[in-house]
Coordinates of C-alpha atoms in Angstrom, one line a residue:
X541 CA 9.9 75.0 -35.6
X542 CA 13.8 75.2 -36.7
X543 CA 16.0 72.4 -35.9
X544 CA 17.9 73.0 -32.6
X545 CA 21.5 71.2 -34.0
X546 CA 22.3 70.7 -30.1
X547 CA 18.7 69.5 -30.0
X548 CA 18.9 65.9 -31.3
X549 CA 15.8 63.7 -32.7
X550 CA 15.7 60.0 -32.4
X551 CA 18.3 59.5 -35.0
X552 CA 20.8 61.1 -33.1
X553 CA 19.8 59.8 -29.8
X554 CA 20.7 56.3 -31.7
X555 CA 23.9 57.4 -32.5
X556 CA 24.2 58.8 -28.9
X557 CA 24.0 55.7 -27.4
X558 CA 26.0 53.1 -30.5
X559 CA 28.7 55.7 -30.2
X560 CA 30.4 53.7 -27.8
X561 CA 31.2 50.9 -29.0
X562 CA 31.0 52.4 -33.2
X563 CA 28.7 53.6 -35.2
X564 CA 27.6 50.4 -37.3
X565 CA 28.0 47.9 -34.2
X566 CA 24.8 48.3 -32.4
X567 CA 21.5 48.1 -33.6
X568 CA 19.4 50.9 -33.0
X569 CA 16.5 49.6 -30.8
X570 CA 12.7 49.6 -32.4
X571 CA 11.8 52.0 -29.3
X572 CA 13.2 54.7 -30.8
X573 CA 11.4 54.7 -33.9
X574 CA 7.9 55.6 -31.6
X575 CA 9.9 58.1 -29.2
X576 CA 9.0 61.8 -29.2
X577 CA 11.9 63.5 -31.1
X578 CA 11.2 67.3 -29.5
X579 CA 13.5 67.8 -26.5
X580 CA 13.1 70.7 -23.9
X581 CA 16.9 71.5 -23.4
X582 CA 18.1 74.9 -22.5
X583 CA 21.3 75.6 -24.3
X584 CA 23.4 78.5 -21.8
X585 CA 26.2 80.1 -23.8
X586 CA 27.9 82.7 -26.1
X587 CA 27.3 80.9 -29.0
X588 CA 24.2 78.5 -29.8
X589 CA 26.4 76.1 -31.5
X590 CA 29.0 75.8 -28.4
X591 CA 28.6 74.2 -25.3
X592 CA 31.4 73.4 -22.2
X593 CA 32.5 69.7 -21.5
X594 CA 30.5 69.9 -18.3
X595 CA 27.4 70.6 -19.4
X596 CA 28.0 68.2 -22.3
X597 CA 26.8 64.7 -19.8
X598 CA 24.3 67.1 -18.2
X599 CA 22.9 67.3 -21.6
X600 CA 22.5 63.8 -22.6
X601 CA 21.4 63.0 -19.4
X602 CA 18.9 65.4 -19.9
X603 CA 18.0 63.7 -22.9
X604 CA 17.6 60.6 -21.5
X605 CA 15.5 61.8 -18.7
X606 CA 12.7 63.1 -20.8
X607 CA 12.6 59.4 -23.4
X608 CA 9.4 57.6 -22.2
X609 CA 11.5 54.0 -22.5
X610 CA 14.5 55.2 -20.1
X611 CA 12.0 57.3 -17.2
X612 CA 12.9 54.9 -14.9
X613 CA 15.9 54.9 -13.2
X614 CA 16.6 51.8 -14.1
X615 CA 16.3 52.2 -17.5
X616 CA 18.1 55.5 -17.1
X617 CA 21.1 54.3 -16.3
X618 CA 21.0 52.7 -19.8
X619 CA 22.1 56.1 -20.8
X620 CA 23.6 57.7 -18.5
X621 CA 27.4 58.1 -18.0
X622 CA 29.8 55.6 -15.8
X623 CA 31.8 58.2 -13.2
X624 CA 34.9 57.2 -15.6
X625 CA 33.2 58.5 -18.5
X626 CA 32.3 61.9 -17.3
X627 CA 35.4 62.3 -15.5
X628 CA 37.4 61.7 -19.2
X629 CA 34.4 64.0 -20.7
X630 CA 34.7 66.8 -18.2
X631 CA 38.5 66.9 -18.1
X632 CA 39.3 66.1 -21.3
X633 CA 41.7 68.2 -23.6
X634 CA 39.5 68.6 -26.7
X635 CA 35.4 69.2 -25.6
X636 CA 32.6 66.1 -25.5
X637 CA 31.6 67.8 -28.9
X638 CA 32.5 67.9 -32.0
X639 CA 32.4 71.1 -33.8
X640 CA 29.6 69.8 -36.4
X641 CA 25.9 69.5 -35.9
X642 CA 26.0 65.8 -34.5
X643 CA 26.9 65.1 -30.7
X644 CA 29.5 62.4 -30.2
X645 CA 30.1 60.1 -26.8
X646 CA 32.0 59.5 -25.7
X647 CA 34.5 62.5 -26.7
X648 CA 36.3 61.5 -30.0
X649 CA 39.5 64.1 -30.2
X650 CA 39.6 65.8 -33.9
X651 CA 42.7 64.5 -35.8
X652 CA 45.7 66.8 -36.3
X653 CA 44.9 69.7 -38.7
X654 CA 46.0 68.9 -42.3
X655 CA 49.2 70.6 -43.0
X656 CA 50.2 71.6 -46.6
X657 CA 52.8 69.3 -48.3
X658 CA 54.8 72.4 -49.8
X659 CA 58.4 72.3 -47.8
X660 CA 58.2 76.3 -48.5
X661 CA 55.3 76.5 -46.0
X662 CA 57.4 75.2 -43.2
X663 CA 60.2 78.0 -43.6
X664 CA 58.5 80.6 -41.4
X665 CA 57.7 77.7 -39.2
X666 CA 61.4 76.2 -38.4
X667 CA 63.4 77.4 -36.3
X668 CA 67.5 77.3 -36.1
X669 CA 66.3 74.9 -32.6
X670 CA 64.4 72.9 -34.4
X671 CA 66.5 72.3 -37.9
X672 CA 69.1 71.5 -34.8
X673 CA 67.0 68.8 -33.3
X674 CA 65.8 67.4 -36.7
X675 CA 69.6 66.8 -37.6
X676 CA 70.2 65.6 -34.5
X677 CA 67.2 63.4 -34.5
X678 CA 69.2 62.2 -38.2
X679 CA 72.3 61.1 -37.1
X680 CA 71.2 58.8 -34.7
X681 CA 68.3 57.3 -36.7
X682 CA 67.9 55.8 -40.8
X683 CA 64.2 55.4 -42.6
X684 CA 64.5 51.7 -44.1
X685 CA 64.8 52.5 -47.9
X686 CA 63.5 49.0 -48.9
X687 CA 62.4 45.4 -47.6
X688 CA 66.0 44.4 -47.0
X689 CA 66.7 47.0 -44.5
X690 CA 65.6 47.8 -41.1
X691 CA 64.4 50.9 -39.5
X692 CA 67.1 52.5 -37.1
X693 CA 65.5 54.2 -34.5
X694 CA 66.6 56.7 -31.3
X695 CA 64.9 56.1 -27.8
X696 CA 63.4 59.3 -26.4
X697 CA 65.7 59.2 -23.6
X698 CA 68.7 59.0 -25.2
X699 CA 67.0 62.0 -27.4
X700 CA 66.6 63.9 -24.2
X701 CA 70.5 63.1 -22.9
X702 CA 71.8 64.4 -26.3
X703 CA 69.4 67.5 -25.8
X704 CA 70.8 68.1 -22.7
X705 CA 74.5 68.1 -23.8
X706 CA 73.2 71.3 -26.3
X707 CA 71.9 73.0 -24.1
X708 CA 74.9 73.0 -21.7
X709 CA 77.3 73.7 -24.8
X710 CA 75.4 76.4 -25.9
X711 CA 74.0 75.0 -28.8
X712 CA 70.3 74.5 -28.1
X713 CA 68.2 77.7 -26.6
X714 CA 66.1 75.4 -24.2
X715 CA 65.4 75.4 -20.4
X716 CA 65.7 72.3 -18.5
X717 CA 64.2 71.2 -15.5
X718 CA 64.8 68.0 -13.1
X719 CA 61.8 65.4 -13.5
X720 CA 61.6 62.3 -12.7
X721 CA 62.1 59.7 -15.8
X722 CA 61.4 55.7 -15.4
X723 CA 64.1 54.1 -17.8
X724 CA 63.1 50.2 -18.1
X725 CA 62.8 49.5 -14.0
X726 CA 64.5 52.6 -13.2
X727 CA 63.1 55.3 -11.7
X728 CA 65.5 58.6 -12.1
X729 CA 65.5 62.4 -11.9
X730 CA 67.0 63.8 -15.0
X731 CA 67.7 67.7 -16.2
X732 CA 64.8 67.3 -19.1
X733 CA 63.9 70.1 -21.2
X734 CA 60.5 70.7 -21.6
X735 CA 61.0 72.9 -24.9
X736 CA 63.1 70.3 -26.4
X737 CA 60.0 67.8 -26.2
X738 CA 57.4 70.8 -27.5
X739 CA 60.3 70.7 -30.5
X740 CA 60.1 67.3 -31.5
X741 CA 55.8 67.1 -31.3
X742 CA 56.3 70.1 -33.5
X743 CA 58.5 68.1 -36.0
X744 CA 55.9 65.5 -35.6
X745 CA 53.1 67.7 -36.6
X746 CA 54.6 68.6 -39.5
X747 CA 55.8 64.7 -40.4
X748 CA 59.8 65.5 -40.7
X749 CA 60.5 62.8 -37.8
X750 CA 58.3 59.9 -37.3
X751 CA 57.6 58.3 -33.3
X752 CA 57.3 54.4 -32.8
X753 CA 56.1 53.3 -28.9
X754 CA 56.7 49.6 -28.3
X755 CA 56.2 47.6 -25.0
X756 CA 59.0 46.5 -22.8
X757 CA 60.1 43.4 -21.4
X758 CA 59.5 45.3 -18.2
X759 CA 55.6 45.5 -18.8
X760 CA 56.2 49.1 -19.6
X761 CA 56.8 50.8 -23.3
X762 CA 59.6 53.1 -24.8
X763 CA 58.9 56.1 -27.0
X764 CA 62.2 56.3 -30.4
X765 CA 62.2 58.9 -32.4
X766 CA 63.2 58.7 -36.6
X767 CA 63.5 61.4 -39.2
X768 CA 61.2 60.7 -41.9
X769 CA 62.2 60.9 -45.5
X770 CA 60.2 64.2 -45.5
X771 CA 62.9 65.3 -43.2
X772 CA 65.7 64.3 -44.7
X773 CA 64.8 66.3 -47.7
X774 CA 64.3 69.0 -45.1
X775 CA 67.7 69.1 -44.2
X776 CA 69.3 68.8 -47.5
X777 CA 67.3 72.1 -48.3
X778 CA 67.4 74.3 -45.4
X779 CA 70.1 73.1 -42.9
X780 CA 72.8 75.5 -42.4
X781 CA 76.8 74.4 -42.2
X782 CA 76.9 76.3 -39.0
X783 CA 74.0 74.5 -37.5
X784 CA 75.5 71.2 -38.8
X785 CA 79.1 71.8 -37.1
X786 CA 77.4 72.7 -33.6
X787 CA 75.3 69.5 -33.6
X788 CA 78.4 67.8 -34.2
X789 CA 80.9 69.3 -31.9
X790 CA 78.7 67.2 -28.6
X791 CA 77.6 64.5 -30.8
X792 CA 81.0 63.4 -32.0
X793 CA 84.4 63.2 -30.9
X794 CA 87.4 66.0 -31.6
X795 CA 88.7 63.6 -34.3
X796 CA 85.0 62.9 -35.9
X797 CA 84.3 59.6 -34.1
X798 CA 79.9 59.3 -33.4
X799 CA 79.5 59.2 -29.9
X800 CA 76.7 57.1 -27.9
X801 CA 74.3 57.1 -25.6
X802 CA 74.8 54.7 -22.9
X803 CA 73.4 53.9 -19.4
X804 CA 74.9 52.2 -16.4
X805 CA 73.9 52.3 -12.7
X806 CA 71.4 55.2 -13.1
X807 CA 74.2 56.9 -14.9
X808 CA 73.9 58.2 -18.3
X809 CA 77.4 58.2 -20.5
X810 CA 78.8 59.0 -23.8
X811 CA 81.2 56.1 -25.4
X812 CA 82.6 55.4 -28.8
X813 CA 81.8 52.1 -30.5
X814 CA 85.6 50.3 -30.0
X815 CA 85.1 52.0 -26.1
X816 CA 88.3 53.9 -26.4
X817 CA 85.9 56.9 -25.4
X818 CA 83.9 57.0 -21.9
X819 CA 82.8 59.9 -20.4
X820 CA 80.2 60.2 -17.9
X821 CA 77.0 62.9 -18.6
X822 CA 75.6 65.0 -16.2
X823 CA 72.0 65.2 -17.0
X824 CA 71.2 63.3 -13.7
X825 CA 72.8 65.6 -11.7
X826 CA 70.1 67.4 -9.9
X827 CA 70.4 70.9 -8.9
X828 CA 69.9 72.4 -5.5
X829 CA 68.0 75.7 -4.6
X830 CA 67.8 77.7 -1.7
X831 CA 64.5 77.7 0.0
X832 CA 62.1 78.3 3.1
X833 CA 58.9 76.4 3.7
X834 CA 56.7 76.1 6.9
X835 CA 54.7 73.2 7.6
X836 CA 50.8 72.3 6.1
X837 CA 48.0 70.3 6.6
X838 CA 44.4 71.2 5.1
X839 CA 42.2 71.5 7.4
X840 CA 39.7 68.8 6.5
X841 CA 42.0 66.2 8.3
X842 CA 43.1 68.6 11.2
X843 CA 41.5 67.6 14.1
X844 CA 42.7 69.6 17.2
X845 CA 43.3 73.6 18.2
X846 CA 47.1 73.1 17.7
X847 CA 48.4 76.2 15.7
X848 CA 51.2 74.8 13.0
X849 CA 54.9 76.3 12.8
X850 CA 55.2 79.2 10.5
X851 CA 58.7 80.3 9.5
X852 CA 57.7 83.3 7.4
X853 CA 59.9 85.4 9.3
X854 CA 63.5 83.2 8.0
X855 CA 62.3 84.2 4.5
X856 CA 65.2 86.5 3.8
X857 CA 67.9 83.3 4.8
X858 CA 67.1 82.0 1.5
X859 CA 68.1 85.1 -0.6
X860 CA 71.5 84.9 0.7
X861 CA 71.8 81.3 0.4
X862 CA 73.2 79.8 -3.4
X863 CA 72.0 77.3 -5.9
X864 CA 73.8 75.4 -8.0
X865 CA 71.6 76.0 -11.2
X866 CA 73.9 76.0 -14.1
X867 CA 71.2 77.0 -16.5
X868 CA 70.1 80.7 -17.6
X869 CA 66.5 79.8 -17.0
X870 CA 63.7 82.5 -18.5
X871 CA 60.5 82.6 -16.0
X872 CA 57.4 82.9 -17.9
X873 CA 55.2 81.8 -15.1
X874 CA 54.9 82.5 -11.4
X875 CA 52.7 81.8 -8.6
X876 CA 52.0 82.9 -5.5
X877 CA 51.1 81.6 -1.7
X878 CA 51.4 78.1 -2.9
X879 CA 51.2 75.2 -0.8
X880 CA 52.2 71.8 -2.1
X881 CA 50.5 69.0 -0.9
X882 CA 52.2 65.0 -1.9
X883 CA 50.3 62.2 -1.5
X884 CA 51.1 58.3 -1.7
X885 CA 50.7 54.7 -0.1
X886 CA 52.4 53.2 2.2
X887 CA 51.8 49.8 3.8
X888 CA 50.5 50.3 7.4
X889 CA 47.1 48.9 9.5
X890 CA 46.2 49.0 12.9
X891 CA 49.1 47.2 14.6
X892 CA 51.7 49.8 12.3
X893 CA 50.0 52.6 13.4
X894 CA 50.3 51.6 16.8
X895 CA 53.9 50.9 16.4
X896 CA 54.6 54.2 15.0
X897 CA 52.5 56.5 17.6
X898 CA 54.7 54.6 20.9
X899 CA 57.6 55.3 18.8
X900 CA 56.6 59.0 18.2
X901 CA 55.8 59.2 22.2
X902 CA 52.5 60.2 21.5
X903 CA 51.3 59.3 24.9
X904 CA 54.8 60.0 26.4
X905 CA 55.2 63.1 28.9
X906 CA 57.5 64.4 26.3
X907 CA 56.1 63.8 22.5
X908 CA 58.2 63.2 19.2
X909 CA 62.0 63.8 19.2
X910 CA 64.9 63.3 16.7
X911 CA 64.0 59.8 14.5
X912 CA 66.8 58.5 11.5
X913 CA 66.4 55.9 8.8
X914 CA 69.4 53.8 10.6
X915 CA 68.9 50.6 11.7
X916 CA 70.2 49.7 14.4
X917 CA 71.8 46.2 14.6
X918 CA 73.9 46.3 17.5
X919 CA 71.4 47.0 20.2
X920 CA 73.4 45.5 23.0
X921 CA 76.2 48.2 22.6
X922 CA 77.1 50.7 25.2
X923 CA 77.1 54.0 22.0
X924 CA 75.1 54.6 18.9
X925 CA 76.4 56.6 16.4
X926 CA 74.0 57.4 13.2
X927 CA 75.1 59.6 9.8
X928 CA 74.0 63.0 9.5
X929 CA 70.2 64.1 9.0
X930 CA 68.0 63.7 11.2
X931 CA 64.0 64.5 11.5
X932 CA 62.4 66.2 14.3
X933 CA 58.8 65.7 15.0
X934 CA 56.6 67.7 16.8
X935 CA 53.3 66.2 17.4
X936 CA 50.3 68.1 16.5
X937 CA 46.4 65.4 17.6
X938 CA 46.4 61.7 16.7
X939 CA 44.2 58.8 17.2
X940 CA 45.3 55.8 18.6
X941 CA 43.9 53.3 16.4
X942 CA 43.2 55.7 13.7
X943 CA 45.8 58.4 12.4
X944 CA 48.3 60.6 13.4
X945 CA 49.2 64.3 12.3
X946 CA 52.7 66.1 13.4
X947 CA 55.1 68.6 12.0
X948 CA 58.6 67.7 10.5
X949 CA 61.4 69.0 10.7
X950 CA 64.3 68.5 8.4
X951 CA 68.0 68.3 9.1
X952 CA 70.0 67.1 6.2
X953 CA 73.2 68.0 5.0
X954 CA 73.2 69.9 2.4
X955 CA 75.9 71.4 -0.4
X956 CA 78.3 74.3 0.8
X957 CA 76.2 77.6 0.6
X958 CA 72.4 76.0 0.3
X959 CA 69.9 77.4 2.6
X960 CA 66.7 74.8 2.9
X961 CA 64.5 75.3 5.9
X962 CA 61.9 71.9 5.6
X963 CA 59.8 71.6 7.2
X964 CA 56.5 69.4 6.7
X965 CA 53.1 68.7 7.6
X966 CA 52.4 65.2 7.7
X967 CA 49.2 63.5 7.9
X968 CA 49.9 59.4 8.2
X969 CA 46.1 57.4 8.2
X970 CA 46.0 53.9 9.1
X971 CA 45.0 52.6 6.0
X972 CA 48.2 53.8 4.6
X973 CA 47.0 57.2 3.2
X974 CA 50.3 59.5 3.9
X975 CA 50.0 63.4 3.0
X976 CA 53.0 66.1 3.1
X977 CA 52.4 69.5 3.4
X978 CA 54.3 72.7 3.0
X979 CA 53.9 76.5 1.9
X980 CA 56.6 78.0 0.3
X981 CA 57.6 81.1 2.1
X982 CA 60.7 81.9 -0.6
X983 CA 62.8 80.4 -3.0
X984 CA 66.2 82.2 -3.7
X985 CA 65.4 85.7 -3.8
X986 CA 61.9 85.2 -4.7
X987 CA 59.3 85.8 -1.8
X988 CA 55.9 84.2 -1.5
X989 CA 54.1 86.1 -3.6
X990 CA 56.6 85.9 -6.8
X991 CA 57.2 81.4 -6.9
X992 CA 58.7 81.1 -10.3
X993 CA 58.1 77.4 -11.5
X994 CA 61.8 76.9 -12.8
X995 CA 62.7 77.2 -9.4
X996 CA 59.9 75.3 -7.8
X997 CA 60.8 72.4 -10.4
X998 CA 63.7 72.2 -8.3
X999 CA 62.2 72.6 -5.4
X1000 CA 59.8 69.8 -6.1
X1001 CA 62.8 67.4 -6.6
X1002 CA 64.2 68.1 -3.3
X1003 CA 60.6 67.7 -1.5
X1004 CA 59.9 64.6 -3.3
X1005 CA 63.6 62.8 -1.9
X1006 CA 62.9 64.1 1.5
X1007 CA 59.5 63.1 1.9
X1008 CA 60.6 59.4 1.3
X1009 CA 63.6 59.9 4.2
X1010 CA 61.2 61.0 6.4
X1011 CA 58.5 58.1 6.3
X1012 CA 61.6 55.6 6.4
X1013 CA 62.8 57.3 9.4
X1014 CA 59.2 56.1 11.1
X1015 CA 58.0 52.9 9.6
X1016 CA 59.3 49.2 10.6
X1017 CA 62.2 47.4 8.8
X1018 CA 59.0 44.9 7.5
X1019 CA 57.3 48.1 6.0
X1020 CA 60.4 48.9 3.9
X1021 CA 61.0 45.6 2.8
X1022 CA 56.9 45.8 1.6
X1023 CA 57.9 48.9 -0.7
X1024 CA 60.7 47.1 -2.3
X1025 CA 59.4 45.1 -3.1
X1026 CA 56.3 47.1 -5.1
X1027 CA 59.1 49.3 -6.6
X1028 CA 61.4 46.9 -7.3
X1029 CA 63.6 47.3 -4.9
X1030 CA 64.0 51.6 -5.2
X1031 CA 62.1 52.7 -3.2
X1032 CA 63.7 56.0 -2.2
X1033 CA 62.9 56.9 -5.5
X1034 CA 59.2 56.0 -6.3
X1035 CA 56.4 57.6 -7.7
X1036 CA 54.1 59.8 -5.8
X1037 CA 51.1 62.1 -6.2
X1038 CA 52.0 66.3 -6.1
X1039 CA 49.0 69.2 -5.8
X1040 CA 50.1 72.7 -6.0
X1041 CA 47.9 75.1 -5.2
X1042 CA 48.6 78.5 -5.5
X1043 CA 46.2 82.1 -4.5
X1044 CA 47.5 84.1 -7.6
X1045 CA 49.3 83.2 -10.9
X1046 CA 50.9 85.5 -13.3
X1047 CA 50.3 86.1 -16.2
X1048 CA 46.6 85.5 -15.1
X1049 CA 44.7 84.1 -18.3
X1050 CA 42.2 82.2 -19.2
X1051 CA 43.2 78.2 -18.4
X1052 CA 43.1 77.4 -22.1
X1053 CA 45.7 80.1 -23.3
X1054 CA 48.0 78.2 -21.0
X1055 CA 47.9 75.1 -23.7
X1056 CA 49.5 77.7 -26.6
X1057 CA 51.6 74.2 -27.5
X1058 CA 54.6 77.2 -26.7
X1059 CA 56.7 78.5 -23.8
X1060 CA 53.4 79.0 -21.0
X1061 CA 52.6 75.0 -22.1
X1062 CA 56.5 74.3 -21.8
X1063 CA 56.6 76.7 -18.5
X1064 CA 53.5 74.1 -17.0
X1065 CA 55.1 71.2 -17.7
X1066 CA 58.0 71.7 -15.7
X1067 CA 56.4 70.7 -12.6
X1068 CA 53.2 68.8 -14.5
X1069 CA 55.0 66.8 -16.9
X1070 CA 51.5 65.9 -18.3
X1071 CA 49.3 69.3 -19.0
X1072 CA 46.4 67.1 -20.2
X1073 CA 43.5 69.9 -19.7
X1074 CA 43.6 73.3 -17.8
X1075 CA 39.7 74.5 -16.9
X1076 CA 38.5 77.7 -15.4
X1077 CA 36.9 77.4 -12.4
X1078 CA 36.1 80.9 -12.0
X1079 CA 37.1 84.1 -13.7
X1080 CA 37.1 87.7 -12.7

């Protein structure tokens, strides 16, 4: 009978199980020496020699099912995989196998292709973008020639600030988008290209700029960037005079003086060594887009026949209302019907919840009402008077010990000339679980069937800023003071979970084409800043 290489003997169960903790650390037990090495597993597939990263733990359970030593389930959990495991085995960029004849667990990615030496190979590889980034990556970083030096390298923000300033110049042919950026204890949104990152892994891969991560004081780490000596030969051979003087006309000052990358306040500025140059950058400055949404909640966690808002018919006020994108952005991907759902935590229990549905009327003749972040410290006085933006609930069911579901609607000022009808779902549980909902109806002069994700990534800014003014609107002064101080003190800017979900995509592909390391993988990572697998979960 032939050897089934996806059909391993009691070697290969050995290495099964030692591949965890390393080939040569664990003693293979005497057990398996006696164990019946024939295995009835059924193999489904194109190829014989292939097989998906799902079915990948089904087959070594399998295995382990049909050992004599591990029939028990007792035993069999000897074997089988932790939930953590098959969720990094199932989801993982690279499959649970390896190419070759010999199963590995867990998943060990395959290194990085061996790329020639010969600098000739790279010519039809470079473009002008990225001999452009590689000097630019050079002037603000130095390889240490020898023990007595040390290595100068360039933080990958200030990498993507510098970016930024080409693109806006005309130098660079990148798009931008806003995303949100944690700079030491800082959480921002800044204009970040997605194509200038794709640039410098490129220059990675091919080992003309080298990456360094070290932690911060701030029990977080920073990524620098440094051309490698690879790299400067690179440039010496192949970088053009043209390319060189449009680097340096944002990267230096009209009479030749470097310029730096400095931060202040959540501000980002450029500033000459003897600081007789200061000019603030506008990479922070997010950008505004027209829009319409209506309110959604799945309906898992809807609990009453109360139909939800739908402002599909105001879909036309966002083509004649203006953005100010300064970018010419090139939509590769678009979606369509999506709803966005963002999730976090905020500190609540049964007494907050309480609190909040007597100050939402629940039980009140007339429910919800206009609500504002302002505190009021005068509440003696004979007027109020509050800044503009206010919320306006409308209350859908709630529980009175237990949750609470309701429609908001937005009123903040906006920019001369934006249109932004928001208006959420919002699902508020009392263990803290807090949901937003909303479909996109249309975004500039795109309807819902044609969402391009340049201008959701704007969209998803916005959502994410207003979402926070909302919840601060409803929660006690003590609740506030609890997220300060988890985020530091910033908590109208702090992290929080986003699904999209979407009926139709175009161009429709199959999910790993998206990951072409190019302009759909760039496109993805506008609103997913980490694409770390796509799967198919059906295909017609």
């Amino acid at each position: 009978m032939p050897t089934d290489p996806l059909r391993p003997g009691a070697s290969e169960v050995s290495s099964l199980v030692t591949s965890k903790y390393g080939r040569t650390s664990v003693r293979k037990p005497a057990s398996f020496a006696q164990a019946d090495t024939s295995f009835d597993i059924k193999i489904e597939g194109e190829h014989e020699n292939e097989v998906s990263t799902i079915e990948a733990s089904k087959i070594v359970n399998d295995i382990a099912g049909q050992l004599p030593m591990y029939a028990s389930k007792s035993s069999y959990g000897a074997l089988n995989l932790s939930a953590s495991e098959q969720w990094s085995h199932c989801f993982a960029r690279q499959g649970a196998f390896s190419k070759g004849d010999e199963a590995q667990l867990p998943a060990i990615v395959n290194g990085t292709e061996s790329i020639p030496e010969d600098e000739e190979y790279f010519d039809d590889k470079l473009t002008q973008d990225h001999m452009r980034v590689l000097y630019l990556v050079s002037l603000y970083s130095k390889p240490a020639e020898h023990d007595e030096e040390k290595d100068v390298w360039v933080r990958s923000h200030a990498m993507m600030v510098l970016i930024f300033e080409g693109i806006v110049t005309g130098v660079l042919n990148y798009d931008y988008s806003s995303c949100a950026e944690v700079i030491g204890q800082t959480r921002l949104w800044m204009n970040i290209s997605q194509e200038g990152r794709d640039d410098l892994d490129d220059l990675r891969e091919m080992k003309l700029i080298n990456t360094i991560k070290l932690s911060t004081v701030n029990h977080g780490f920073v990524v620098a960037y440094q051309v490698s000596f690879k790299g400067q030969k690179m440039l010496k051979r192949k970088l053009t005079q043209s390319s060189q003087d449009a680097v340096n006309s944002f990267s230096f000052t009209a009479d030749g003086t470097p310029l730096h990358v400095g931060m202040q306040d959540g501000a980002f500025f450029f500033y000459t060594k003897d600081s007789d140059y200061k000019i603030q950058s506008k990479v922070t400055d997010t950008e505004d887009v027209s829009y319409v949404s209506s309110p959604y909640l799945p309906d898992c966690i809807r609990r009453g026949p109360r139909g939800m808002t739908s402002n599909a018919h105001r879909a036309y006020e966002s083509a004649a209302g203006k953005s100010d994108i300064k970018d010419e952005y090139n939509e590769v991907i678009s979606l369509g019907e999506v709803r966005i759902l963002i999730g976090e935590w905020v500190p609540f229990g049964d007494n907050a919840i309480v609190f909040l549905l007597e100050k939402l009327g629940c039980q009140d003749r007339v429910q919800g009402g206009y609500f504002s972040e302002y505190i009021d410290v005068e509440p003696d006085e004979e007027k109020l008077e509050t800044d503009a933006g206010l919320t306006n609930v409308r209350i859908l069911e709630f529980d009175l010990l237990n949750y609470v579901n309701f429609e908001a609607d937005i009123h903040f000022a906006e920019d001369e000339g934006i249109v932004q009808v928001e208006n959420f779902g919002t699902h508020i549980r009392s263990d803290g679980f807090v949901i937003y909902g909303l479909k996109i109806e249309a975004v500039m002069d795109h309807g819902a069937d044609n969402v391009s994700l340049d201008l959701m990534s704007r969209l998803l800014m916005d959502i994410q800023n207003d979402s926070s003014r909302i919840i601060d609107s409803l929660v006690s002064e003590y609740q506030r003071s609890i997220l300060d101080t988890i985020f530091y003190g910033d908590r109208e800017t702090r992290d929080k979970f986003n699904i999209i979900m979407a009926e139709m995509i175009n161009p429709k592909i199959k999910a790993d084409l998206y990951l072409d390391r190019g302009e759909n993988e760039s496109e993805l990572k506008q609103v997913r800043t980490n694409v770390i697998s796509l799967v198919s979960l059906g295909w017609s």
